[in-house]
Short mmCIF file of C-alpha atoms in Angstrom, two decimals:
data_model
loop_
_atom_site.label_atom_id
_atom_site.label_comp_id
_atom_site.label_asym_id
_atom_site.label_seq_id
_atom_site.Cartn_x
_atom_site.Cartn_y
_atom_site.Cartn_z
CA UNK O 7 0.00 0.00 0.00
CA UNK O 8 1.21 3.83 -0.77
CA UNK O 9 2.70 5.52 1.30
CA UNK O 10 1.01 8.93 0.65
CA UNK O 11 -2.38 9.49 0.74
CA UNK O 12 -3.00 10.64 -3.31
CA UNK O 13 -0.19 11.78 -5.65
CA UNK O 14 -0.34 15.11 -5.15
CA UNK O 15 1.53 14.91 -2.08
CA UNK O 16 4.71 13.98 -4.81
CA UNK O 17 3.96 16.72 -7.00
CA UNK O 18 6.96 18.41 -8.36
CA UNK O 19 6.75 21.97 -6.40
CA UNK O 20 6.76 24.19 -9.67
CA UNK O 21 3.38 21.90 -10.95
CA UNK O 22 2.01 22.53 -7.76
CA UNK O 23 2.37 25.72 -7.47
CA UNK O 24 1.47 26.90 -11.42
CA UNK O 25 -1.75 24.77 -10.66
CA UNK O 26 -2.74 26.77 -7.06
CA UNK O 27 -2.07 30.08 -8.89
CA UNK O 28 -4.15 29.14 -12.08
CA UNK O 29 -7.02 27.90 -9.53
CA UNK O 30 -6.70 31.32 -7.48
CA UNK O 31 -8.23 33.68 -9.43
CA UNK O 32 -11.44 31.26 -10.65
CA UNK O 33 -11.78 31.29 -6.20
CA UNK O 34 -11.23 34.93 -5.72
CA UNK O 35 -13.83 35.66 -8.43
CA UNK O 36 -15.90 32.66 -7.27
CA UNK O 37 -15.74 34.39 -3.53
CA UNK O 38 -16.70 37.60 -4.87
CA UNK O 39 -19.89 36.46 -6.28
CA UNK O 40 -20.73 33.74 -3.72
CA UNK O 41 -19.82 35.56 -1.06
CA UNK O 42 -21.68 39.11 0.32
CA UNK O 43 -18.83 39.74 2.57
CA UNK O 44 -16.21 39.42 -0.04
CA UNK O 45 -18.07 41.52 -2.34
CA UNK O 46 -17.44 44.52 0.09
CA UNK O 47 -13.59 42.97 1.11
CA UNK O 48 -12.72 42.54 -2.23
CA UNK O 49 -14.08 45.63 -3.88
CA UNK O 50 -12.97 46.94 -7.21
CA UNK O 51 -10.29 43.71 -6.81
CA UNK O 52 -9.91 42.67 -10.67
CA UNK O 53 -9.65 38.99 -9.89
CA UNK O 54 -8.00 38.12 -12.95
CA UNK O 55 -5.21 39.57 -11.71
CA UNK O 56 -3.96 37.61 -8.98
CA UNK O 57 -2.42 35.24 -10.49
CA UNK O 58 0.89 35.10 -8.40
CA UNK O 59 1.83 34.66 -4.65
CA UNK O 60 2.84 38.59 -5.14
CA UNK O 61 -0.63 39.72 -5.84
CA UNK O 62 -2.85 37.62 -3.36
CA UNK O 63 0.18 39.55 -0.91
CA UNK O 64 -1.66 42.60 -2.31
CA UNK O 65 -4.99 41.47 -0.73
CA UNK O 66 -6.62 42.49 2.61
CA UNK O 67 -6.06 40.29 5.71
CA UNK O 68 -9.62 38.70 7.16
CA UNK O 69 -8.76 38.04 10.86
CA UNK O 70 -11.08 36.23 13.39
CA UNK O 71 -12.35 39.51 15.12
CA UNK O 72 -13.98 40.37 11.91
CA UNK O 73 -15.64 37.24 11.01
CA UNK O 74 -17.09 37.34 14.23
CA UNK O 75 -18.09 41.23 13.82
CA UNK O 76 -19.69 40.28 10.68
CA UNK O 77 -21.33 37.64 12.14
CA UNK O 78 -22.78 39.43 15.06
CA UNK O 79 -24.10 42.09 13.12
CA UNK O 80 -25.73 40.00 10.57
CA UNK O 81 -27.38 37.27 12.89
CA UNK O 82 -30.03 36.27 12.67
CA UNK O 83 -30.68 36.94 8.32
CA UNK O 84 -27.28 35.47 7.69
CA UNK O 85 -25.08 33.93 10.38
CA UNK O 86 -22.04 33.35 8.92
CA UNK O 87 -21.76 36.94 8.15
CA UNK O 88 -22.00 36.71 4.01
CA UNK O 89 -18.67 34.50 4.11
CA UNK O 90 -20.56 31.42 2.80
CA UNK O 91 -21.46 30.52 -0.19
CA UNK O 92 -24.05 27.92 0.99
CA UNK O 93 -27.09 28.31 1.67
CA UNK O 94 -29.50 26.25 4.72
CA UNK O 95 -30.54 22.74 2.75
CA UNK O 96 -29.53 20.17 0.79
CA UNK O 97 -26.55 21.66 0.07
CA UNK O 98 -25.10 22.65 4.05
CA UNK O 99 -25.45 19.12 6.20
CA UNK O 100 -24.39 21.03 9.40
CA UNK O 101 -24.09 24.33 10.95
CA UNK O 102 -21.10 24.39 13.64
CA UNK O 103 -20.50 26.64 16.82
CA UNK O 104 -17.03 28.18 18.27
CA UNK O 105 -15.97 30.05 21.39
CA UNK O 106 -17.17 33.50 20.29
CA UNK O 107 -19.35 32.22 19.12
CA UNK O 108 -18.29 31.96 15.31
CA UNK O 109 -20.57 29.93 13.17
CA UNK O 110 -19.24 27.60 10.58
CA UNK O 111 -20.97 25.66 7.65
CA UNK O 112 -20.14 22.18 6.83
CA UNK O 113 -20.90 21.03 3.11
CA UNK O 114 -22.01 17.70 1.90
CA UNK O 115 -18.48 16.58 -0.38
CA UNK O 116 -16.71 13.49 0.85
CA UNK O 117 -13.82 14.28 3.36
CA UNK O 118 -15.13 18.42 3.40
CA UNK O 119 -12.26 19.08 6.26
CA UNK O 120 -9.95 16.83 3.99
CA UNK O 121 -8.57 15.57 7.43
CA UNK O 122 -7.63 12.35 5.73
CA UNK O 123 -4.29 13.24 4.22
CA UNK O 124 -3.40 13.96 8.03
CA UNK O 125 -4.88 10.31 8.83
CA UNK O 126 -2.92 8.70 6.58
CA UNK O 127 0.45 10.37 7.14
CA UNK O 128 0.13 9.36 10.57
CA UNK O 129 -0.53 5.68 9.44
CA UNK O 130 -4.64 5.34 9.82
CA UNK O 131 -5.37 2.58 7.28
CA UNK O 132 -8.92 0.61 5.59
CA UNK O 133 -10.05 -1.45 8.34
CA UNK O 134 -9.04 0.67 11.81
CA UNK O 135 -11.43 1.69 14.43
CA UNK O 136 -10.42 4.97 15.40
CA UNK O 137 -11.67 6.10 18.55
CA UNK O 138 -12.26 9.46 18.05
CA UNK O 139 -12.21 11.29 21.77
CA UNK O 140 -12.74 15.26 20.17
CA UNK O 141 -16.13 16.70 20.96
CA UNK O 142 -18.88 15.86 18.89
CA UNK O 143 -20.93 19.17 20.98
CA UNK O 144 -21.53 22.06 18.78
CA UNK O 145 -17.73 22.62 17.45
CA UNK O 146 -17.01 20.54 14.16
CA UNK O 147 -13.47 19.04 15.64
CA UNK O 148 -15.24 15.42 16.06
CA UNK O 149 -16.47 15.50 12.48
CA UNK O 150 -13.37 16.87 10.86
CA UNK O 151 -11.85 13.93 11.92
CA UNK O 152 -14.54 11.32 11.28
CA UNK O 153 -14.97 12.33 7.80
CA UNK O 154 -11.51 11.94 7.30
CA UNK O 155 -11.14 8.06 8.82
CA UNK O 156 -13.81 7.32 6.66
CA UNK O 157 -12.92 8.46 3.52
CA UNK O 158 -9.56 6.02 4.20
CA UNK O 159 -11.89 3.30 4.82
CA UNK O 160 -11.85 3.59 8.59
CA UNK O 161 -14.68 2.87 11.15
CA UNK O 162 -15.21 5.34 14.37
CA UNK O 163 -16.45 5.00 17.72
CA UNK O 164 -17.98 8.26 18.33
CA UNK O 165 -16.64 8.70 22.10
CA UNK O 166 -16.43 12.50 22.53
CA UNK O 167 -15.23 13.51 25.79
CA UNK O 168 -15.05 12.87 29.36
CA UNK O 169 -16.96 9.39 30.95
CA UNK O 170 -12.98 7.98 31.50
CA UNK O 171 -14.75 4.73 32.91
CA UNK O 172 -16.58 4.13 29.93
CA UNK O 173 -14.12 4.84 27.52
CA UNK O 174 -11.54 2.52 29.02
CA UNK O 175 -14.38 -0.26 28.81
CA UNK O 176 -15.37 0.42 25.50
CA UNK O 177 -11.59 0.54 24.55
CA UNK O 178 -10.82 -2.92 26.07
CA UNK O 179 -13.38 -4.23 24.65
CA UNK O 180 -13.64 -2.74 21.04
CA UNK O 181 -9.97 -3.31 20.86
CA UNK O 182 -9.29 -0.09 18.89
CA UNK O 183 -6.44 0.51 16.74
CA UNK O 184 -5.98 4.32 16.22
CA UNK O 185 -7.28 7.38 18.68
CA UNK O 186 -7.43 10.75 17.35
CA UNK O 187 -7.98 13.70 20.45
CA UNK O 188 -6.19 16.21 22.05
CA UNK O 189 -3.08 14.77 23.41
CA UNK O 190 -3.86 15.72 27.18
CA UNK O 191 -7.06 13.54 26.95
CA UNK O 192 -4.86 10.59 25.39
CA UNK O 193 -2.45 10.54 28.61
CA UNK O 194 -5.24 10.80 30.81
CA UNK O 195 -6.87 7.81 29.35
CA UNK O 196 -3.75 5.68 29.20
CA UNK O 197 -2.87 6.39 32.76
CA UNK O 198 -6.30 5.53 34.06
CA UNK O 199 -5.94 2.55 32.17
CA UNK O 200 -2.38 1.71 33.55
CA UNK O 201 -4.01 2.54 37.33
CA UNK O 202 -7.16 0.37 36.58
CA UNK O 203 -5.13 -2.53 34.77
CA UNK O 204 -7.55 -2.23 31.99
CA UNK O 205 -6.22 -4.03 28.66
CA UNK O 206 -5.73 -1.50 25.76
CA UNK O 207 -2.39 -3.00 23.83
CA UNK O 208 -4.48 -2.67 20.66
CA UNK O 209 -4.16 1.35 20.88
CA UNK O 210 -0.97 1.70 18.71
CA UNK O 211 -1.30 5.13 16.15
CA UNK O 212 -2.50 8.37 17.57
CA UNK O 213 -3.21 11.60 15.35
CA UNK O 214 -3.97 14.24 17.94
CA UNK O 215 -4.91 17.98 17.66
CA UNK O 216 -6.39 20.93 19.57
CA UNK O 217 -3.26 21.22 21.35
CA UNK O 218 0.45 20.92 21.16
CA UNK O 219 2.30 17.84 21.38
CA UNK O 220 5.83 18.55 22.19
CA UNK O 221 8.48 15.94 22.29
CA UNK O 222 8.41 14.96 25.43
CA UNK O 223 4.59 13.77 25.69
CA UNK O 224 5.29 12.07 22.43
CA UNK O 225 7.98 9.92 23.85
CA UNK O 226 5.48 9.22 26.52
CA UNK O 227 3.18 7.74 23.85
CA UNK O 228 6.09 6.01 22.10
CA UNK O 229 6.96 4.34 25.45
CA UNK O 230 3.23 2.95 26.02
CA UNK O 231 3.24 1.61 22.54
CA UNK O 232 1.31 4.30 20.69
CA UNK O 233 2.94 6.38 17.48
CA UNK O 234 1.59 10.31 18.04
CA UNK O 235 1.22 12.48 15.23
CA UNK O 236 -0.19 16.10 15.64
CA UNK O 237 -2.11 17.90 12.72
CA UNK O 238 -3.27 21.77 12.49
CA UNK O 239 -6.64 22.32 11.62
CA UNK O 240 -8.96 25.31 12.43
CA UNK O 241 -12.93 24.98 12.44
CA UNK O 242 -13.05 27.78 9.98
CA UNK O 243 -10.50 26.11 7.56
CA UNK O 244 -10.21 22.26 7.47
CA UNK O 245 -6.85 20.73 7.34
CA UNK O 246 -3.78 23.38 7.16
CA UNK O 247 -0.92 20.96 7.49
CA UNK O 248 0.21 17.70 9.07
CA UNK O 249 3.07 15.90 10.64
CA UNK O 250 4.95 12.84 8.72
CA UNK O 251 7.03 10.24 9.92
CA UNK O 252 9.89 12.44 9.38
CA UNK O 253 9.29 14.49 12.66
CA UNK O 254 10.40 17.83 10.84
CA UNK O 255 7.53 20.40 10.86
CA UNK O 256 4.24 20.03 9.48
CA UNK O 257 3.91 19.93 5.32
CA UNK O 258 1.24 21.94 4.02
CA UNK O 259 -2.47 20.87 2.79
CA UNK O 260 -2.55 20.60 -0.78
CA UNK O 261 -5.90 22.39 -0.83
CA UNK O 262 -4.86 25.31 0.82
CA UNK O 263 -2.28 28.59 -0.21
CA UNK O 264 -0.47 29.62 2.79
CA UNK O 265 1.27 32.92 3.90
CA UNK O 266 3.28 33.36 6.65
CA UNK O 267 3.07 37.67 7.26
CA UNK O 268 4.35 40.09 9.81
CA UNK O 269 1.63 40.41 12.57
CA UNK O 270 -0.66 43.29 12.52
CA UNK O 271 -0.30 43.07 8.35
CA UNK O 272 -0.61 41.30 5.60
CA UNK O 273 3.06 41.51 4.13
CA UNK O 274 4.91 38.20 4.26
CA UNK O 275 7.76 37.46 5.56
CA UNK O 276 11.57 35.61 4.43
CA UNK O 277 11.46 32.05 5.10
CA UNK O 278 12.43 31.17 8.58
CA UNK O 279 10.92 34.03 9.66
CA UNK O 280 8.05 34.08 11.89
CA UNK O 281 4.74 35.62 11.99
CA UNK O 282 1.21 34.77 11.55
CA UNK O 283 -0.04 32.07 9.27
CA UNK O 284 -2.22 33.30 6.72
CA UNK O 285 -4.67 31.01 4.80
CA UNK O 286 -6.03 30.55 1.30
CA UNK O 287 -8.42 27.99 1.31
CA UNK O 288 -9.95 26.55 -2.28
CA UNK O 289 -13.46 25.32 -0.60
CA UNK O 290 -15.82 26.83 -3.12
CA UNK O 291 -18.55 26.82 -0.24
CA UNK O 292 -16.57 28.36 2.20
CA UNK O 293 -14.35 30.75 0.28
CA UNK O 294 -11.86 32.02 2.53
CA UNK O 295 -9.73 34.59 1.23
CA UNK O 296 -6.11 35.40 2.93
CA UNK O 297 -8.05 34.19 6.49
CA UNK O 298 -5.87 35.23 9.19
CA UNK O 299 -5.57 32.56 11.89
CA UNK O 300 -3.87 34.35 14.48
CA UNK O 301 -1.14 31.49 15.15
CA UNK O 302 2.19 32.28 14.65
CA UNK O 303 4.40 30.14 12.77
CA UNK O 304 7.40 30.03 10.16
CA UNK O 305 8.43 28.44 6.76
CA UNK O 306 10.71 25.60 6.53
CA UNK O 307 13.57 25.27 4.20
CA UNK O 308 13.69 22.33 2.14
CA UNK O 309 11.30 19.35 1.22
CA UNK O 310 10.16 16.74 3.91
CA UNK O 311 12.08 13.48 3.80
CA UNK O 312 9.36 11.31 3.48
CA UNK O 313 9.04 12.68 -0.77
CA UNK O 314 6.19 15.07 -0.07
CA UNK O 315 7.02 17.85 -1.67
CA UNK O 316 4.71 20.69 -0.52
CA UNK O 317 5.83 23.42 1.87
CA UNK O 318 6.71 23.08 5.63
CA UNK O 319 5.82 24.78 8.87
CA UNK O 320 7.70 24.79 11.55
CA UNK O 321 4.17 23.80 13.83
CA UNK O 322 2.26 26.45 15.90
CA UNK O 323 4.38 28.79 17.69
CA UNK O 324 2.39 30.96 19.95
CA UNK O 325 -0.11 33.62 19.24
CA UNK O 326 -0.27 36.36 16.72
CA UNK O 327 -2.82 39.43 19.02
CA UNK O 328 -0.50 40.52 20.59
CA UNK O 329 -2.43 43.51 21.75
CA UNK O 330 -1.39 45.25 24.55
CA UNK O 331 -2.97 48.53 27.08
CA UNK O 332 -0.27 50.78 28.09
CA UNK O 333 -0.97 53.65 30.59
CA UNK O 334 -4.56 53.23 29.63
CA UNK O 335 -4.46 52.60 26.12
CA UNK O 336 -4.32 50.13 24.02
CA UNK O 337 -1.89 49.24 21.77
CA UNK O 338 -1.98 46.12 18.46
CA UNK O 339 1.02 45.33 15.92
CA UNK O 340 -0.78 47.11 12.72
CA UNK O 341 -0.04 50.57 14.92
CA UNK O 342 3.64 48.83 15.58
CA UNK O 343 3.64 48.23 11.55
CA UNK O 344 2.21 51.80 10.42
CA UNK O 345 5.15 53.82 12.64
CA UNK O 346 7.68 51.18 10.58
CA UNK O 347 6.05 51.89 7.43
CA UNK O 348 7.11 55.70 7.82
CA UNK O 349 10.95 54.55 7.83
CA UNK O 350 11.96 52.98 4.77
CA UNK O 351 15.99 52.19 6.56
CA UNK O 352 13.98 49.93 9.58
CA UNK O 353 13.78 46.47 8.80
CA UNK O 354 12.05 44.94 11.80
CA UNK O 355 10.59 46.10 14.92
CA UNK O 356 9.51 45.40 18.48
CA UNK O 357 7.80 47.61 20.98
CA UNK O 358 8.72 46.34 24.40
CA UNK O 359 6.39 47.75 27.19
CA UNK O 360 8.59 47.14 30.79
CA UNK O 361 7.78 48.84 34.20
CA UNK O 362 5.03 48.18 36.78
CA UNK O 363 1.52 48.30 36.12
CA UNK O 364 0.48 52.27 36.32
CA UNK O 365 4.37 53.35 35.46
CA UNK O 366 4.74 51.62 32.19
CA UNK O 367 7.27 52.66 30.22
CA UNK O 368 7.62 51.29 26.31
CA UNK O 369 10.80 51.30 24.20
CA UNK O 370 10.52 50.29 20.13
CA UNK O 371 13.59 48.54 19.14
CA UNK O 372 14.18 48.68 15.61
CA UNK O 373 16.76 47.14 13.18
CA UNK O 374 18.49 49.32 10.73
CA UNK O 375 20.78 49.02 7.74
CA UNK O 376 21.88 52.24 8.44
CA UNK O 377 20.41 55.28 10.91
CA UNK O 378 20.52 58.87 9.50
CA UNK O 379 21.11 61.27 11.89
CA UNK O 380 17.46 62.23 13.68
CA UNK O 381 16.38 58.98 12.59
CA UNK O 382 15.22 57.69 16.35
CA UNK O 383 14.25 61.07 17.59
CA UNK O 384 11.38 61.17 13.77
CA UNK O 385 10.57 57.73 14.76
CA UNK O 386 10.05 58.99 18.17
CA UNK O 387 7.44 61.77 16.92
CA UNK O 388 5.74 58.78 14.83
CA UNK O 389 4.93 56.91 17.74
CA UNK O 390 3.20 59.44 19.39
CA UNK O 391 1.11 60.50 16.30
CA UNK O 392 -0.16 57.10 16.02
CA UNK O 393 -0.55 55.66 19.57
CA UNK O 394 -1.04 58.73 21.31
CA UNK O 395 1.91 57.78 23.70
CA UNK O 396 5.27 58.83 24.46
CA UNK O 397 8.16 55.84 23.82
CA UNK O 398 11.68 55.44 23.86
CA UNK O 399 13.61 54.60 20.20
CA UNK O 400 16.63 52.34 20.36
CA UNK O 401 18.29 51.56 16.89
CA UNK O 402 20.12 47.99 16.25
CA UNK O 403 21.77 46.32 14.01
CA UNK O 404 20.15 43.98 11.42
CA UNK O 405 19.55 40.79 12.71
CA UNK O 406 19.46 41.52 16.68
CA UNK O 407 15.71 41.29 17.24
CA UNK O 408 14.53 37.58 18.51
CA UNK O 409 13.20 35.38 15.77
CA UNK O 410 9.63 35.18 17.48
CA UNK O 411 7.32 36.15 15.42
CA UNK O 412 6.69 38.72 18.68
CA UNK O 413 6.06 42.82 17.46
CA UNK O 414 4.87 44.01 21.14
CA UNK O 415 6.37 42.01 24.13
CA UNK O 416 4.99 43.15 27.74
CA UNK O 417 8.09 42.25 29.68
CA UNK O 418 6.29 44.63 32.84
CA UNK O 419 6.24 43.19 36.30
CA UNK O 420 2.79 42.34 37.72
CA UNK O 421 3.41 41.47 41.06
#
């Protein structure tokens, strides 16, 4: 049997890439049409144009907080706040709820999350019972995984969450092979079942989500018998990307065009870089558009060395609102971005807000090629026209900033 899932996993990258950006403008024009709240996004956009990585760049950002201000405003004629291009009936089989809440529409096509390439990659084969131990309550995590084990030919035991008892019997007894989750809920499980004595040997692949699964808790799993993948999906997008047997990031979804930009913007960054991850996806009923995720993340170098040949992430790295109140105010990256914007010399730039709480005091570090004379004291006067606030300007050399993806860092004492 394959190793991959389909053979687009093996595509050679230029193939892959000349086929995303001849399918991206048919979906911007598509989400245009489809879409109310794209209409009014993508305005006087000429979506024959973006053909290229360089003009989707070109494109605004939709973050979360806007979905869900769209969405709030519209309910209860449309809630999904004109981003879907579905309709209530034959054509939407569920409607899903998120912290927020943010509603999301699931469509009727075979694998709709396309969870299954993540499946696969982490081993799930025809003929597994998964026990699938996400929540099947109002958020769409349960499903996005069930539709995925059975497109591969898998069956599910539908055990949501909590009811450890229960879940140990049914898992002696079913004898399950595979267990997708959140990682936490996996330990649990296997130490009540070391405490109880139950049997549950047959547990031995594990794609888990929701959560991170660092190294260490993976070894855990490894030790007990059970081979832990992790995968990065969002409720709003499907599958994003997936870990492989290689261990080294997570390759990219092949239905999906992703960004990785400067927070508080929509400009990418260089490779290695981080910032937030920025999605494209191609779901013709759910046309997101340069969907900002508000995880932070960064591109690998280099091809996976299992042969897939699509992009790598380096896995989620933290959070991309970074927004801040200082003295009373409050402060978000895109004001951090427009004071850099003024300054064609700075390169990068991080506001760090230090003191105690009522006597902060904020300093914005910036990287330089070179620094004209005046240049902190204009960049100085630029803070204070856009946040309203006084701040320190300290000019560094390229490349002294952290790697973090982080453009405001409260380093103030709050005890």
């Amino acid at each position: 049997m394959s190793e991959f899932f389909d053979a687009l996993e093996t595509r050679e990258p230029a193939q892959r890439e000349a086929q995303l950006m001849a399918a991206l403008p048919r979906h911007v024009a598509h989400a245009q049409k489809a879409a109310p709240a794209y209409a009014q996004v993508l305005e006087g956009v000429d979506a024959g144009q973006v053909t290229s990585r360089a003009a989707l760049a070109k494109l605004p950002v939709v973050r979360k907080h806007e979905l869900h201000e769209r969405q709030r405003a519209s309910v209860p004629s449309d809630p999904f706040g004109g981003f879907s291009a579905l309709v209530r009936g034959p054509g939407m089989g569920r409607v899903f709820s998120s912290p927020g809440p943010i509603y999301e529409p699931e469509g009727q096509s075979r694998d709709y999350w396309r969870s299954a390439r993540s499946l696969y990659a982490a081993g799930f084969r025809p003929g597994d019972l998964v026990h699938n131990a996400f929540s099947y309550h109002m958020t769409p995590g349960a499903f996005i995984m069930e539709a995925g084990a059975h497109a591969i030919g898998c069956t599910v035991f539908p055990a949501g969450v909590g009811q450890t008892e229960q879940q140990l019997q049914a898992m002696a007894e079913l004898r399950p092979t595979a267990y997708t989750g959140t990682p936490s809920f996996l330990r649990i499980l296997l130490e009540k079942a070391e405490e109880a004595g139950a049997e549950v040997r047959s547990l031995r692949k594990a794609l888990t989500g929701g959560e991170a699964l660092p190294p260490s808790l993976r070894d855990w799993f490894s030790a007990r018998g059970v081979d832990a993948y992790q995968s990065y999906a969002t409720a709003d997008l499907g599958l994003i990307a997936y870990e492989t047997s290689a261990r080294q990031g997570l390759v990219i979804d092949e239905g999906v065009i992703v960004e990785i930009v400067r927070p508080g913007t929509g400009d990418p960054v260089a490779e290695g870089e981080v910032g937030e991850v920025v999605v494209t996806t191609l779901n013709a009923d759910y046309p997101l558009v340069r969907f900002g995720t508000g995880d932070l993340s960064a591109l690998l170098p280099g091809a996976c060395p299992t042969g897939r040949t699509n992009q790598r992430i380096k896995g989620w790295m933290g959070r991309a609102d970074q927004t801040t109140k200082i003295r009373g105010m409050f402060v978000h990256p895109g004001q951090v971005a427009e004071v850099t914007r003024r300054f064609p010399e700075v390169l990068k730039a991080r506001l760090v807000v230090t003191g105690e709480m009522a006597n902060d005091h904020m300093t914005l570090k910036v990287e330089a090629a070179s620094a004209p004379q005046g240049l902190a004291d204009r960049i100085g006067e630029a803070i204070r026209d856009v946040t309203k606030l006084r701040g320190e300007v300290e000019v560094l050399a390229p490349g002294s900033l952290p790697n973090d993806g982080k453009v405001i860092e409260d380093a103030r004492s709050y005890k």
